[in-house]
XYZ file of C-alpha atoms in Angstrom:
270
model
C 30.677 71.857 2.936
C 31.282 68.288 2.032
C 31.251 67.314 -1.582
C 28.005 65.850 -3.024
C 28.103 62.177 -3.044
C 28.918 60.216 -6.500
C 25.983 58.200 -7.266
C 26.185 55.532 -10.451
C 22.771 53.865 -11.865
C 22.274 51.222 -14.528
C 22.009 52.404 -18.157
C 19.742 49.284 -18.821
C 15.657 49.895 -19.582
C 15.171 47.597 -16.466
C 16.566 50.692 -14.131
C 13.990 53.330 -15.324
C 11.551 53.149 -12.533
C 14.457 52.885 -10.082
C 15.520 56.290 -11.344
C 12.346 58.694 -12.429
C 12.451 61.663 -10.911
C 15.902 60.732 -9.045
C 18.122 63.145 -10.216
C 15.492 66.260 -9.379
C 15.196 64.539 -5.759
C 18.768 64.680 -5.490
C 19.464 68.352 -6.455
C 22.695 69.309 -5.070
C 23.138 66.650 -2.628
C 24.707 64.215 -5.077
C 25.977 63.383 -8.784
C 23.908 60.904 -10.970
C 26.123 59.414 -13.491
C 25.308 56.063 -15.522
C 26.961 52.845 -16.713
C 27.294 49.120 -17.453
C 26.460 47.045 -13.932
C 29.932 45.809 -13.829
C 31.696 49.208 -14.218
C 29.628 50.462 -11.463
C 30.621 48.093 -9.429
C 34.314 48.372 -10.481
C 34.172 52.091 -9.757
C 32.527 51.519 -6.514
C 35.349 49.455 -5.126
C 37.983 51.786 -6.579
C 36.062 54.389 -4.678
C 35.112 56.616 -7.819
C 31.638 56.095 -6.686
C 30.078 56.247 -3.262
C 26.662 54.797 -3.737
C 25.591 52.546 -6.696
C 23.531 50.152 -8.504
C 25.368 47.476 -8.506
C 24.972 43.558 -9.163
C 24.039 41.299 -6.386
C 27.254 39.289 -6.217
C 29.270 42.280 -5.988
C 27.760 42.708 -2.760
C 28.042 39.280 -1.824
C 31.819 39.984 -2.111
C 32.582 42.846 -0.253
C 31.367 42.267 3.542
C 31.925 46.111 4.152
C 29.335 46.988 1.140
C 26.224 48.346 3.153
C 22.981 47.822 1.542
C 21.434 51.621 1.514
C 18.224 51.249 0.302
C 15.119 48.605 -0.015
C 14.763 49.167 -3.992
C 16.208 46.870 -5.857
C 16.165 45.299 -9.376
C 14.667 41.281 -8.830
C 12.202 38.769 -10.377
C 9.499 36.564 -8.717
C 9.425 34.598 -12.191
C 10.237 35.421 -15.814
C 12.556 38.438 -16.186
C 12.378 38.043 -19.906
C 15.644 40.683 -20.214
C 18.477 37.812 -18.439
C 18.911 34.698 -21.156
C 20.697 31.607 -22.309
C 20.086 31.131 -25.643
C 22.119 27.706 -26.794
C 23.019 26.146 -29.729
C 23.031 22.852 -28.262
C 21.236 21.123 -25.675
C 21.789 22.949 -22.394
C 23.100 19.250 -20.911
C 25.690 19.418 -23.752
C 27.184 23.096 -23.604
C 31.053 23.392 -23.531
C 31.971 26.557 -24.386
C 29.735 29.736 -23.133
C 30.062 32.909 -23.821
C 29.298 35.638 -20.757
C 27.582 39.247 -21.395
C 30.348 41.858 -19.693
C 27.857 43.816 -18.480
C 26.510 41.990 -15.659
C 28.137 39.494 -13.542
C 25.133 38.594 -11.372
C 23.790 37.142 -14.434
C 27.260 35.608 -15.200
C 27.371 33.429 -11.850
C 23.553 32.697 -12.519
C 23.769 30.666 -15.127
C 26.706 28.582 -13.878
C 25.178 28.018 -11.057
C 21.736 26.575 -12.809
C 24.132 24.592 -15.393
C 25.969 23.136 -12.316
C 22.946 22.238 -10.627
C 20.768 20.820 -13.030
C 23.442 18.836 -15.213
C 26.600 19.296 -13.434
C 28.309 21.172 -16.523
C 31.108 23.892 -15.742
C 31.575 25.028 -19.321
C 34.585 26.682 -20.538
C 33.945 30.685 -20.340
C 34.748 32.974 -22.736
C 33.429 36.934 -23.050
C 30.628 38.389 -25.140
C 32.013 41.819 -25.689
C 28.982 44.615 -25.379
C 30.246 45.498 -29.185
C 30.248 42.089 -30.330
C 27.684 40.558 -32.007
C 26.719 37.159 -30.587
C 26.483 35.545 -34.090
C 29.996 36.105 -34.210
C 31.456 34.195 -30.819
C 32.599 30.746 -30.886
C 30.731 29.190 -28.262
C 27.742 26.638 -27.993
C 25.623 29.008 -26.284
C 25.295 33.270 -24.888
C 24.309 34.978 -22.334
C 22.924 38.083 -22.767
C 21.454 40.659 -20.452
C 19.745 43.702 -20.656
C 18.015 45.341 -23.676
C 19.967 43.258 -26.289
C 18.763 39.941 -24.721
C 14.989 41.600 -25.422
C 15.377 41.361 -28.899
C 17.887 37.915 -29.650
C 19.253 37.668 -32.886
C 17.198 36.061 -35.704
C 18.715 32.487 -35.868
C 17.974 28.977 -34.572
C 18.787 28.228 -30.934
C 18.227 24.728 -29.806
C 16.986 26.016 -26.297
C 16.391 29.321 -24.771
C 16.135 29.947 -21.031
C 14.659 32.808 -19.419
C 17.057 32.314 -16.124
C 14.695 34.413 -13.395
C 12.072 31.642 -14.555
C 14.731 29.473 -14.188
C 16.073 30.224 -10.530
C 12.620 30.777 -9.558
C 11.152 27.416 -10.729
C 14.024 25.537 -9.136
C 14.570 27.100 -5.860
C 11.063 28.578 -5.585
C 12.509 32.019 -4.397
C 12.713 35.276 -5.688
C 16.233 36.605 -7.339
C 18.108 39.989 -7.002
C 20.056 41.317 -9.649
C 21.203 44.564 -8.315
C 20.641 46.641 -5.371
C 21.812 50.203 -4.042
C 25.102 49.612 -1.837
C 27.180 52.277 -0.342
C 30.739 51.546 -0.157
C 32.806 51.775 3.509
C 34.114 55.304 4.524
C 31.778 57.570 2.366
C 32.284 61.163 3.157
C 28.259 61.137 4.700
C 27.030 60.945 8.306
C 24.143 58.035 9.523
C 21.584 60.785 8.418
C 22.657 61.902 5.414
C 22.532 58.172 4.177
C 18.829 57.707 5.935
C 17.758 60.603 3.694
C 19.133 59.012 0.705
C 17.632 55.677 1.314
C 14.394 57.566 1.522
C 15.556 59.832 -1.835
C 15.737 56.433 -3.619
C 12.598 54.493 -2.522
C 10.519 57.636 -2.967
C 11.953 57.711 -6.401
C 11.564 53.862 -6.893
C 7.522 54.163 -5.595
C 7.182 57.207 -8.155
C 8.352 55.214 -10.842
C 6.148 52.419 -10.366
C 3.169 55.021 -9.890
C 4.226 56.146 -13.315
C 4.982 53.244 -15.405
C 2.786 53.827 -18.161
C 4.314 57.362 -18.504
C 7.640 55.682 -18.891
C 6.706 52.714 -20.966
C 5.446 55.641 -23.136
C 8.450 57.365 -23.290
C 10.782 54.957 -23.732
C 9.385 52.130 -25.858
C 9.721 53.303 -29.263
C 13.318 53.892 -29.042
C 13.740 50.237 -27.831
C 11.701 48.676 -30.336
C 8.899 47.888 -28.145
C 5.095 48.441 -28.178
C 4.423 50.641 -24.625
C 1.940 47.513 -23.879
C 5.187 45.050 -23.991
C 7.208 47.567 -22.104
C 4.384 48.225 -19.323
C 3.713 44.623 -18.981
C 7.811 44.344 -18.690
C 7.933 47.015 -15.833
C 4.640 45.671 -14.163
C 5.143 42.130 -14.258
C 8.685 40.985 -14.892
C 10.222 43.121 -12.753
C 10.149 43.462 -9.042
C 11.522 46.516 -7.278
C 11.417 45.391 -3.646
C 13.837 44.153 -1.284
C 11.258 42.226 1.036
C 11.787 38.753 3.034
C 11.585 36.419 -0.026
C 13.821 38.691 -2.060
C 16.508 38.111 1.177
C 15.653 34.646 0.944
C 16.539 34.233 -2.136
C 19.881 36.842 -1.967
C 20.819 34.381 0.753
C 20.184 31.034 -1.442
C 22.496 32.548 -4.122
C 25.471 33.628 -2.012
C 25.252 29.842 -0.725
C 24.940 28.304 -4.057
C 27.547 30.812 -5.871
C 29.840 30.466 -3.010
C 29.906 26.564 -3.214
C 30.924 27.057 -6.936
C 33.700 29.740 -6.094
C 31.609 32.443 -8.182
C 31.619 34.993 -5.483
C 34.330 37.509 -6.244
C 37.347 38.100 -3.810
C 38.536 41.504 -4.363
C 42.063 43.039 -3.338
C 41.847 46.287 -1.201
C 41.899 49.308 -3.779
C 45.292 50.960 -3.151
C 43.758 54.434 -2.768
C 40.473 55.701 -1.992
C 39.389 59.436 -1.864
């Protein structure tokens, strides 16, 4: 018997509709684990995972990767959970702290700062366990759950990066996709079956947004109504023609600034 596929999903709140009922649908076909987007990308590249929901920029950086589902994390306007918080006017940012959780948003903010203000600030890390208040930077990029509750201090500008991109480019933005690495121990039929499972889980999640919001809201410091609105209005979960065009445009713009990762082949793979 073939070993079960190793699947990794993002641990953030925005993933809940994508993984609703997924573990049960997978059954014995696969194991499911959760982690930060950047760490999932590393594990997929190193062969520790077979399929993962990874930042879109990581997919763009490896031509051997295969999209295995049209279930994605995207937006067509304000996204709420990806924010730039600046203590100075954006055109004066010299030092930018980037949340280590997602590489797509890190590239996106650099694309926007360059195209809007011709700024290429010095980059410093913002660790997951580090308070934005304590980082020595003019501005910080925050993503995921903590971006929805920015620290209580004065900021000169706050950008919603989804809204900025969609207004600037007039295209949707794709943050993460389900990707399979090359050489996985699965047939085409098994990959096709997995694709159907991932899409069915997404569809079930979208049909259950009120239930998910009621279950998750209090533990994330949100009202059920706010969380339902976030799922239903801020996020988009299908890779359609507009999302594909937005992904291609992001690829072009990020590549022009040399922001697409260049991975060396892993030394070993299972």
